[in-house]
Coordinates of C-alpha atoms and ligand atoms in Angstrom, one line a residue:
M1 CA 128.8 102.2 108.7
T2 CA 128.0 103.9 105.4
K3 CA 124.9 102.6 103.7
P4 CA 124.3 102.7 100.0
I5 CA 121.6 104.9 98.3
G6 CA 119.3 103.8 95.5
P7 CA 120.1 104.5 91.9
I8 CA 119.5 108.1 90.8
P9 CA 117.3 107.8 87.7
A10 CA 119.1 108.4 84.3
G11 CA 119.1 111.8 82.7
F12 CA 119.8 114.1 85.7
S13 CA 122.7 116.5 85.4
A14 CA 124.0 119.7 87.0
D15 CA 124.9 123.1 85.4
S16 CA 128.4 124.6 85.6
D17 CA 127.8 125.7 89.2
G18 CA 127.0 122.1 90.2
M19 CA 123.3 122.9 90.7
L20 CA 120.9 120.0 89.9
L21 CA 118.8 120.6 86.8
I22 CA 115.2 119.4 86.8
G23 CA 113.5 119.5 83.5
G24 CA 116.2 121.9 82.3
R25 CA 115.7 124.3 85.2
R26 CA 117.9 124.9 88.3
A27 CA 116.6 123.4 91.4
D28 CA 117.2 126.6 93.4
A29 CA 115.3 128.6 90.8
L30 CA 112.3 126.3 91.2
V31 CA 112.5 126.7 95.0
A32 CA 112.8 130.5 94.6
E33 CA 109.5 130.4 92.7
A34 CA 107.6 127.9 94.8
G35 CA 109.4 127.5 98.2
T36 CA 110.2 124.4 100.1
P37 CA 109.3 121.6 100.7
L38 CA 108.6 121.2 97.0
F39 CA 107.6 118.4 94.7
A40 CA 108.8 119.2 91.2
Y41 CA 107.5 117.0 88.4
D42 CA 109.2 116.8 85.0
L43 CA 106.4 116.3 82.5
K44 CA 108.9 115.4 79.7
S45 CA 109.9 112.4 81.8
V46 CA 106.3 111.2 81.9
A47 CA 105.9 111.7 78.2
A48 CA 109.1 109.7 77.6
K49 CA 107.8 106.8 79.7
A50 CA 104.4 106.8 77.9
A51 CA 106.3 106.8 74.5
L52 CA 108.4 103.9 75.6
F53 CA 105.3 101.9 76.5
R54 CA 103.7 102.7 73.1
E55 CA 106.8 101.5 71.3
H56 CA 106.6 98.1 72.8
F57 CA 102.9 97.4 73.4
D58 CA 100.8 97.8 70.3
D59 CA 97.1 97.2 70.5
V60 CA 97.2 97.4 74.3
D61 CA 95.6 100.5 75.9
L62 CA 97.6 102.4 78.4
H63 CA 95.8 103.4 81.6
F64 CA 97.1 105.7 84.4
A65 CA 96.5 104.6 88.0
V66 CA 95.5 108.0 89.4
K67 CA 96.4 106.9 92.9
A68 CA 100.1 107.2 92.1
N69 CA 99.8 110.9 91.6
P70 CA 96.5 112.8 91.3
Y71 CA 98.1 116.3 90.9
T72 CA 96.0 118.1 88.4
A73 CA 98.8 119.2 86.1
I74 CA 100.0 115.6 85.9
L75 CA 96.5 114.4 85.0
Q76 CA 96.2 117.1 82.4
R77 CA 99.4 116.0 80.8
M78 CA 98.3 112.4 81.0
L79 CA 95.1 113.2 79.0
K80 CA 97.3 113.4 75.9
L81 CA 99.4 110.4 76.8
V82 CA 97.1 107.6 78.0
D83 CA 93.8 106.0 76.9
G84 CA 92.2 105.9 80.3
F85 CA 92.3 106.6 84.0
D86 CA 91.9 104.0 86.7
L87 CA 90.4 105.4 89.9
A88 CA 90.4 104.3 93.5
S89 CA 87.7 106.5 94.9
G90 CA 84.9 109.0 94.3
G91 CA 87.5 111.7 95.2
E92 CA 89.7 110.6 92.4
L93 CA 86.7 110.6 90.1
E94 CA 86.1 114.3 90.9
T95 CA 89.7 115.2 90.5
A96 CA 89.9 113.4 87.1
I97 CA 86.8 115.1 85.8
A98 CA 88.0 118.5 87.0
A99 CA 91.2 117.9 85.1
G100 CA 89.2 117.3 81.9
A101 CA 89.2 113.5 81.6
A102 CA 86.3 111.9 79.9
P103 CA 84.4 109.6 82.3
R104 CA 83.9 106.9 79.7
T105 CA 87.6 106.3 79.6
M106 CA 87.7 105.7 83.4
S107 CA 87.2 102.7 85.6
I108 CA 87.0 102.6 89.4
A109 CA 88.3 99.8 91.6
G110 CA 88.8 99.3 95.3
P111 CA 87.0 97.5 98.1
G112 CA 84.4 99.4 100.1
K113 CA 83.0 101.7 97.4
R114 CA 80.2 103.6 99.1
D115 CA 76.8 103.9 97.5
A116 CA 77.5 107.6 96.7
E117 CA 80.7 106.6 94.8
L118 CA 78.8 103.8 92.9
E119 CA 76.1 106.3 92.0
A120 CA 78.6 108.9 90.8
A121 CA 80.3 106.3 88.7
I122 CA 77.0 105.1 87.2
R123 CA 75.8 108.6 86.5
H124 CA 79.0 109.5 84.7
G125 CA 79.3 106.2 82.8
V126 CA 82.5 105.2 84.5
T127 CA 83.2 101.4 84.4
I128 CA 82.9 99.9 87.9
N129 CA 85.3 97.1 88.7
L130 CA 83.1 95.1 91.0
E131 CA 84.9 93.7 94.0
S132 CA 82.1 91.4 95.5
E133 CA 78.6 90.1 94.9
G134 CA 77.3 92.5 97.5
E135 CA 78.8 95.4 95.6
A136 CA 77.3 94.1 92.4
G137 CA 73.9 94.0 94.0
R138 CA 74.2 97.6 95.2
A139 CA 75.4 98.8 91.9
L140 CA 72.5 97.1 90.0
A141 CA 70.0 98.5 92.5
I142 CA 71.3 102.1 92.2
A143 CA 71.4 101.8 88.4
E144 CA 67.8 100.7 88.4
R145 CA 66.7 103.5 90.6
L146 CA 68.6 106.0 88.3
D147 CA 67.2 104.2 85.2
V148 CA 70.8 104.1 83.8
T149 CA 72.5 101.1 82.2
P150 CA 75.6 100.7 84.4
R151 CA 79.0 99.8 82.9
L152 CA 80.2 96.9 84.9
A153 CA 83.3 94.8 85.0
V154 CA 84.4 92.2 87.5
R155 CA 87.7 92.4 89.4
V156 CA 88.9 88.9 89.7
N157 CA 91.0 87.7 92.7
P158 CA 93.4 85.4 90.8
D159 CA 94.9 82.3 92.3
F160 CA 98.4 83.7 91.3
E161 CA 100.5 86.7 92.1
I162 CA 103.4 88.4 90.4
K163 CA 106.4 86.6 91.8
G164 CA 108.7 88.9 93.7
S165 CA 106.5 91.9 93.5
G166 CA 106.7 94.5 96.2
M167 CA 103.0 94.4 96.8
R168 CA 101.0 91.2 96.2
M169 CA 97.4 91.7 95.2
G170 CA 96.4 88.2 94.3
G171 CA 96.9 84.6 95.4
G172 CA 94.8 83.6 98.4
A173 CA 92.3 85.3 100.6
K174 CA 92.1 89.0 99.6
P175 CA 89.7 91.9 100.2
F176 CA 90.2 92.8 96.5
G177 CA 88.2 91.2 93.7
V178 CA 85.9 88.1 93.5
D179 CA 87.5 84.7 93.9
A180 CA 87.9 83.3 90.4
E181 CA 85.6 80.3 90.9
R182 CA 82.7 82.6 91.9
V183 CA 83.2 84.9 88.9
P184 CA 81.1 83.1 86.2
A185 CA 78.0 83.1 88.3
L186 CA 78.4 86.8 89.1
V187 CA 79.0 87.7 85.4
R188 CA 75.8 85.8 84.5
T189 CA 73.9 87.9 87.0
I190 CA 75.3 91.0 85.4
L191 CA 74.4 89.9 81.9
D192 CA 70.9 88.8 83.0
A193 CA 70.4 92.3 84.5
S194 CA 71.2 93.7 81.0
A195 CA 74.0 95.8 82.4
D196 CA 76.7 97.0 79.9
W197 CA 79.2 94.2 80.4
Q198 CA 82.8 95.5 80.3
G199 CA 84.9 92.5 81.1
F200 CA 87.6 91.6 83.7
H201 CA 90.1 93.5 85.8
I202 CA 92.8 91.2 87.0
F203 CA 95.5 92.9 89.1
A204 CA 98.1 90.5 90.5
G205 CA 100.7 92.8 92.1
S206 CA 102.7 95.9 92.0
Q207 CA 106.4 97.1 92.0
A208 CA 107.8 94.1 90.1
L209 CA 111.2 94.4 88.5
S210 CA 111.4 91.0 86.9
A211 CA 110.3 90.9 83.3
D212 CA 110.0 87.1 83.6
A213 CA 107.7 87.4 86.6
L214 CA 105.5 89.9 84.8
I215 CA 105.4 87.8 81.6
E216 CA 104.3 84.8 83.6
A217 CA 101.6 86.8 85.4
Q218 CA 100.3 88.2 82.1
Q219 CA 100.2 84.8 80.5
A220 CA 98.3 83.4 83.5
T221 CA 96.0 86.4 83.3
L222 CA 95.0 85.7 79.7
D223 CA 94.6 82.0 80.5
L224 CA 92.3 82.9 83.4
A225 CA 90.3 85.4 81.4
E226 CA 89.8 82.7 78.7
T227 CA 88.8 80.0 81.1
L228 CA 86.3 82.4 82.8
S229 CA 84.8 83.6 79.6
E230 CA 84.3 80.0 78.4
A231 CA 82.6 79.2 81.7
V232 CA 80.3 82.3 81.3
G233 CA 79.7 81.4 77.7
A234 CA 80.1 85.0 76.5
D235 CA 82.8 86.9 74.5
L236 CA 85.0 89.2 76.6
P237 CA 84.8 92.9 75.7
K238 CA 87.7 94.1 77.7
L239 CA 90.6 92.7 79.8
N240 CA 92.5 95.0 82.1
L241 CA 95.6 93.0 82.7
G242 CA 96.7 95.0 85.8
G243 CA 100.2 96.4 85.7
G244 CA 102.8 96.0 88.3
F245 CA 105.7 97.5 86.4
G246 CA 108.2 98.6 89.0
I247 CA 111.0 101.1 89.2
P248 CA 114.4 100.7 91.1
Y249 CA 114.2 102.4 94.4
V250 CA 117.1 101.0 96.4
H251 CA 120.7 99.8 96.0
G252 CA 120.7 96.5 94.1
D253 CA 117.3 97.1 92.3
Q254 CA 117.6 96.7 88.5
S255 CA 115.5 98.6 86.0
L256 CA 112.7 96.7 84.5
D257 CA 113.2 95.8 80.8
I258 CA 109.8 96.1 79.2
V259 CA 110.9 94.9 75.8
P260 CA 110.5 91.2 76.4
I261 CA 107.2 91.8 78.2
G262 CA 105.8 93.5 75.1
S263 CA 107.0 90.7 72.8
A264 CA 105.6 88.0 75.0
L265 CA 102.3 89.7 75.3
R266 CA 102.0 90.3 71.6
A267 CA 102.6 86.6 71.0
R268 CA 100.1 85.5 73.7
I269 CA 97.4 87.9 72.3
A270 CA 98.0 86.5 68.8
A271 CA 97.4 83.0 70.1
R272 CA 94.2 83.9 72.0
G273 CA 91.1 81.8 71.9
P274 CA 87.7 82.6 70.3
R275 CA 86.2 84.3 73.4
L276 CA 88.9 86.9 73.3
R277 CA 89.0 87.6 69.6
G278 CA 87.3 91.0 69.9
T279 CA 88.7 91.9 73.3
R280 CA 90.4 95.2 74.0
F281 CA 93.4 94.9 76.3
A282 CA 94.6 97.4 78.8
I283 CA 97.5 97.7 81.2
E284 CA 97.2 100.1 84.1
L285 CA 100.4 101.7 85.4
G286 CA 101.1 104.2 88.2
R287 CA 104.7 104.4 89.5
W288 CA 106.3 103.2 86.3
L289 CA 104.8 106.2 84.5
V290 CA 105.3 108.9 87.1
G291 CA 107.7 107.7 89.9
E292 CA 110.8 109.0 88.2
C293 CA 109.5 112.3 87.1
G294 CA 109.3 113.7 90.7
I295 CA 112.0 115.3 92.9
Y296 CA 111.2 116.3 96.5
L297 CA 113.3 119.4 97.4
T298 CA 113.8 120.4 101.0
R299 CA 116.1 122.9 102.6
I300 CA 118.6 122.2 105.3
V301 CA 117.6 124.1 108.4
D302 CA 120.2 122.7 110.8
R303 CA 123.4 120.8 110.8
K304 CA 124.4 119.1 114.0
V305 CA 126.7 116.5 115.3
S306 CA 125.5 114.0 118.0
K307 CA 127.9 111.6 119.4
G308 CA 130.1 111.8 116.3
K309 CA 127.2 111.4 113.8
T310 CA 126.3 114.3 111.5
F311 CA 122.7 115.1 110.9
L312 CA 121.4 117.4 108.2
I313 CA 117.9 118.4 109.4
T314 CA 115.6 119.5 106.6
D315 CA 112.3 121.4 106.5
G316 CA 110.6 118.4 104.9
G317 CA 110.2 114.8 106.0
M318 CA 108.1 111.7 106.2
Q319 CA 104.9 113.8 106.3
H320 CA 105.5 114.2 102.6
Q321 CA 107.7 111.3 101.7
L322 CA 106.5 108.4 103.9
A323 CA 107.9 105.7 101.5
A324 CA 111.4 107.2 101.4
S325 CA 111.4 107.2 105.2
G326 CA 110.9 103.5 105.1
N327 CA 107.5 103.5 106.8
F328 CA 105.2 102.6 103.9
G329 CA 105.1 98.9 104.4
Q330 CA 108.9 98.2 104.1
V331 CA 110.2 95.5 106.4
I332 CA 113.8 96.9 106.3
R333 CA 114.5 100.6 105.8
R334 CA 116.8 101.2 102.8
N335 CA 117.9 104.5 101.3
Y336 CA 116.2 105.9 98.3
P337 CA 118.3 107.9 95.9
V338 CA 119.2 111.3 97.3
A339 CA 121.6 114.2 96.5
I340 CA 122.7 117.6 97.7
A341 CA 121.1 119.7 94.9
S342 CA 123.7 122.4 95.0
A343 CA 126.6 120.0 94.7
F344 CA 125.1 117.5 92.3
G345 CA 127.8 115.1 91.0
S346 CA 130.5 116.5 93.3
D347 CA 132.8 114.2 95.2
T348 CA 131.3 112.8 98.4
V349 CA 133.3 113.8 101.5
E350 CA 131.4 112.9 104.6
E351 CA 128.9 110.5 106.0
V352 CA 125.6 112.1 107.1
S353 CA 122.1 111.2 108.0
I354 CA 119.4 113.4 106.4
V355 CA 116.3 113.7 108.5
G356 CA 113.0 115.6 108.5
C357 CA 111.8 118.1 111.0
L358 CA 109.4 115.8 112.8
C359 CA 110.1 114.9 116.4
T360 CA 110.2 111.2 115.8
P361 CA 113.0 108.7 115.1
L362 CA 111.0 107.5 112.2
D363 CA 111.6 110.6 110.2
I364 CA 114.7 109.6 108.3
L365 CA 115.2 110.6 104.7
A366 CA 118.6 109.1 104.2
D367 CA 120.6 107.1 106.8
D368 CA 124.4 107.1 107.0
V369 CA 125.0 108.1 103.4
M370 CA 128.1 109.7 101.8
M371 CA 127.4 113.2 100.5
P372 CA 129.3 116.3 99.4
R373 CA 129.7 118.9 102.2
A374 CA 126.3 120.6 102.8
D375 CA 125.3 123.4 105.1
V376 CA 122.3 125.2 106.4
G377 CA 120.4 126.7 103.5
D378 CA 121.5 124.1 101.0
L379 CA 118.9 122.0 99.2
V380 CA 118.4 118.2 99.4
A381 CA 116.9 116.4 96.4
M382 CA 115.1 113.1 97.0
F383 CA 114.5 111.3 93.7
L384 CA 111.6 108.9 92.8
A385 CA 109.1 111.3 94.4
G386 CA 106.7 111.3 91.5
A387 CA 104.5 108.4 92.8
Y388 CA 103.0 107.8 96.2
G389 CA 104.6 110.9 97.6
L390 CA 102.5 113.6 98.9
T391 CA 99.1 111.9 98.8
A392 CA 100.5 108.7 100.3
S393 CA 102.0 110.5 103.3
P394 CA 100.6 111.7 106.6
Q395 CA 100.6 115.4 105.6
A396 CA 98.7 116.6 108.7
F397 CA 101.1 114.9 111.1
L398 CA 102.5 117.4 113.6
S399 CA 100.8 120.2 111.7
Q400 CA 103.9 120.9 109.7
A401 CA 103.7 123.3 106.7
P402 CA 102.3 121.8 103.6
A403 CA 104.5 120.8 100.6
R404 CA 104.0 122.6 97.3
E405 CA 103.8 120.9 93.9
M406 CA 104.8 122.2 90.5
V407 CA 105.4 120.9 87.1
V408 CA 108.3 121.7 84.8
G409 CA 109.0 120.7 81.2
G410 CA 105.4 121.3 80.0
D411 CA 104.6 122.2 76.4
Ligands
PLP501 C1 94.2 98.1 91.4 C2 95.5 98.8 91.3 N1 95.8 99.4 90.2 C3 97.0 100.1 90.0 C4 97.9 100.2 91.0 C5 99.1 101.0 90.8 O1 100.3 100.3 91.0 P1 101.7 100.9 90.5 O2 101.7 102.3 90.9 O3 102.7 100.1 91.2 O4 101.7 100.8 89.0 C6 97.6 99.6 92.3 C7 98.5 99.7 93.4 O5 98.4 99.2 94.4 C8 96.4 98.9 92.4 O6 96.0 98.3 93.6

């Protein structure tokens, strides 16, 4: 039975030959330049998302979660679009510095930071979002040895989560952050050690498509930050409210409307209590900023029929697009948006399954979908490949050829 595909992001069109245009360029021209499999990222799409955020969130800093896409040309474009980078490892720190980002605009979060990563962050003046009392002790000891004042924030494990979010990062026992009730004592330790107190990081979830759920979580985040600051007895310099803005991946997903989120946050910030009067607020976003800018292009290397079912076999696969294959934490596999690049917008005429070249039944890119006729040599375009694509996939699996990356639409 035919299965639906996810919604193709707005703004894509074809030229008069029916060839998909990416950032104004023909998909086959990009492939002629860079080869397949190819991730092509449209920088204009990233700039448009950042501008949309700015329009609706005044006085809130915009941070990019580098984990979503650490490709250097993306980071370089981000330098002009965001106020800071949020890192998940020492490797991301090196990548961000190499791209030209200023360490003092960066923060690093993640459980299990090694001493070398803490040391690099302290040496560079990166804010460390502490995930435990043990990590705080190690960071303070390293800073003392280096004779540097560390910039320290505490990541709070909140008692709530973003309702309906694809990935819950709060509410209950978690390896991330410090349980809220233990935070005041830890902050006092940090203040007593004369560290540079940077505030709270409260990340309650990811991939949320409900504005109401995000509004509720942001209100709860401000409430919690106020309660904790009162308990500590100190003003709060910064509050990283987390993010969680999602994008529609599969049939039935609706785009997130950020307009009411901006208004509700503005009103809540206006009503903030005395401990948050001088606070800087930040929202950290990954997939919402870059997910839609990326297209994964693969070439069909075989077309075969097995027991009446037509397979288009491509030179890419789950080794580059794990999430699209349904193996990145999904309970039920559902099709991401996909198209035949050389027949974009043409009538669909046959039901096919588009698979990768790995010898595993897991390597499905699109299952039982209606497509225009496609043959060996044609290009398949997988949309929503700008976040958690290449670096979130098992690239070394089966020693297949690496994917290439390129940007289009730069200035
Ligand atoms: C701490 C933290 N920040 C940011 C993100 C980025 O999330 P997204 O790409 O959904 O915006 C994540 C995702 O898991 C996260 O754990």
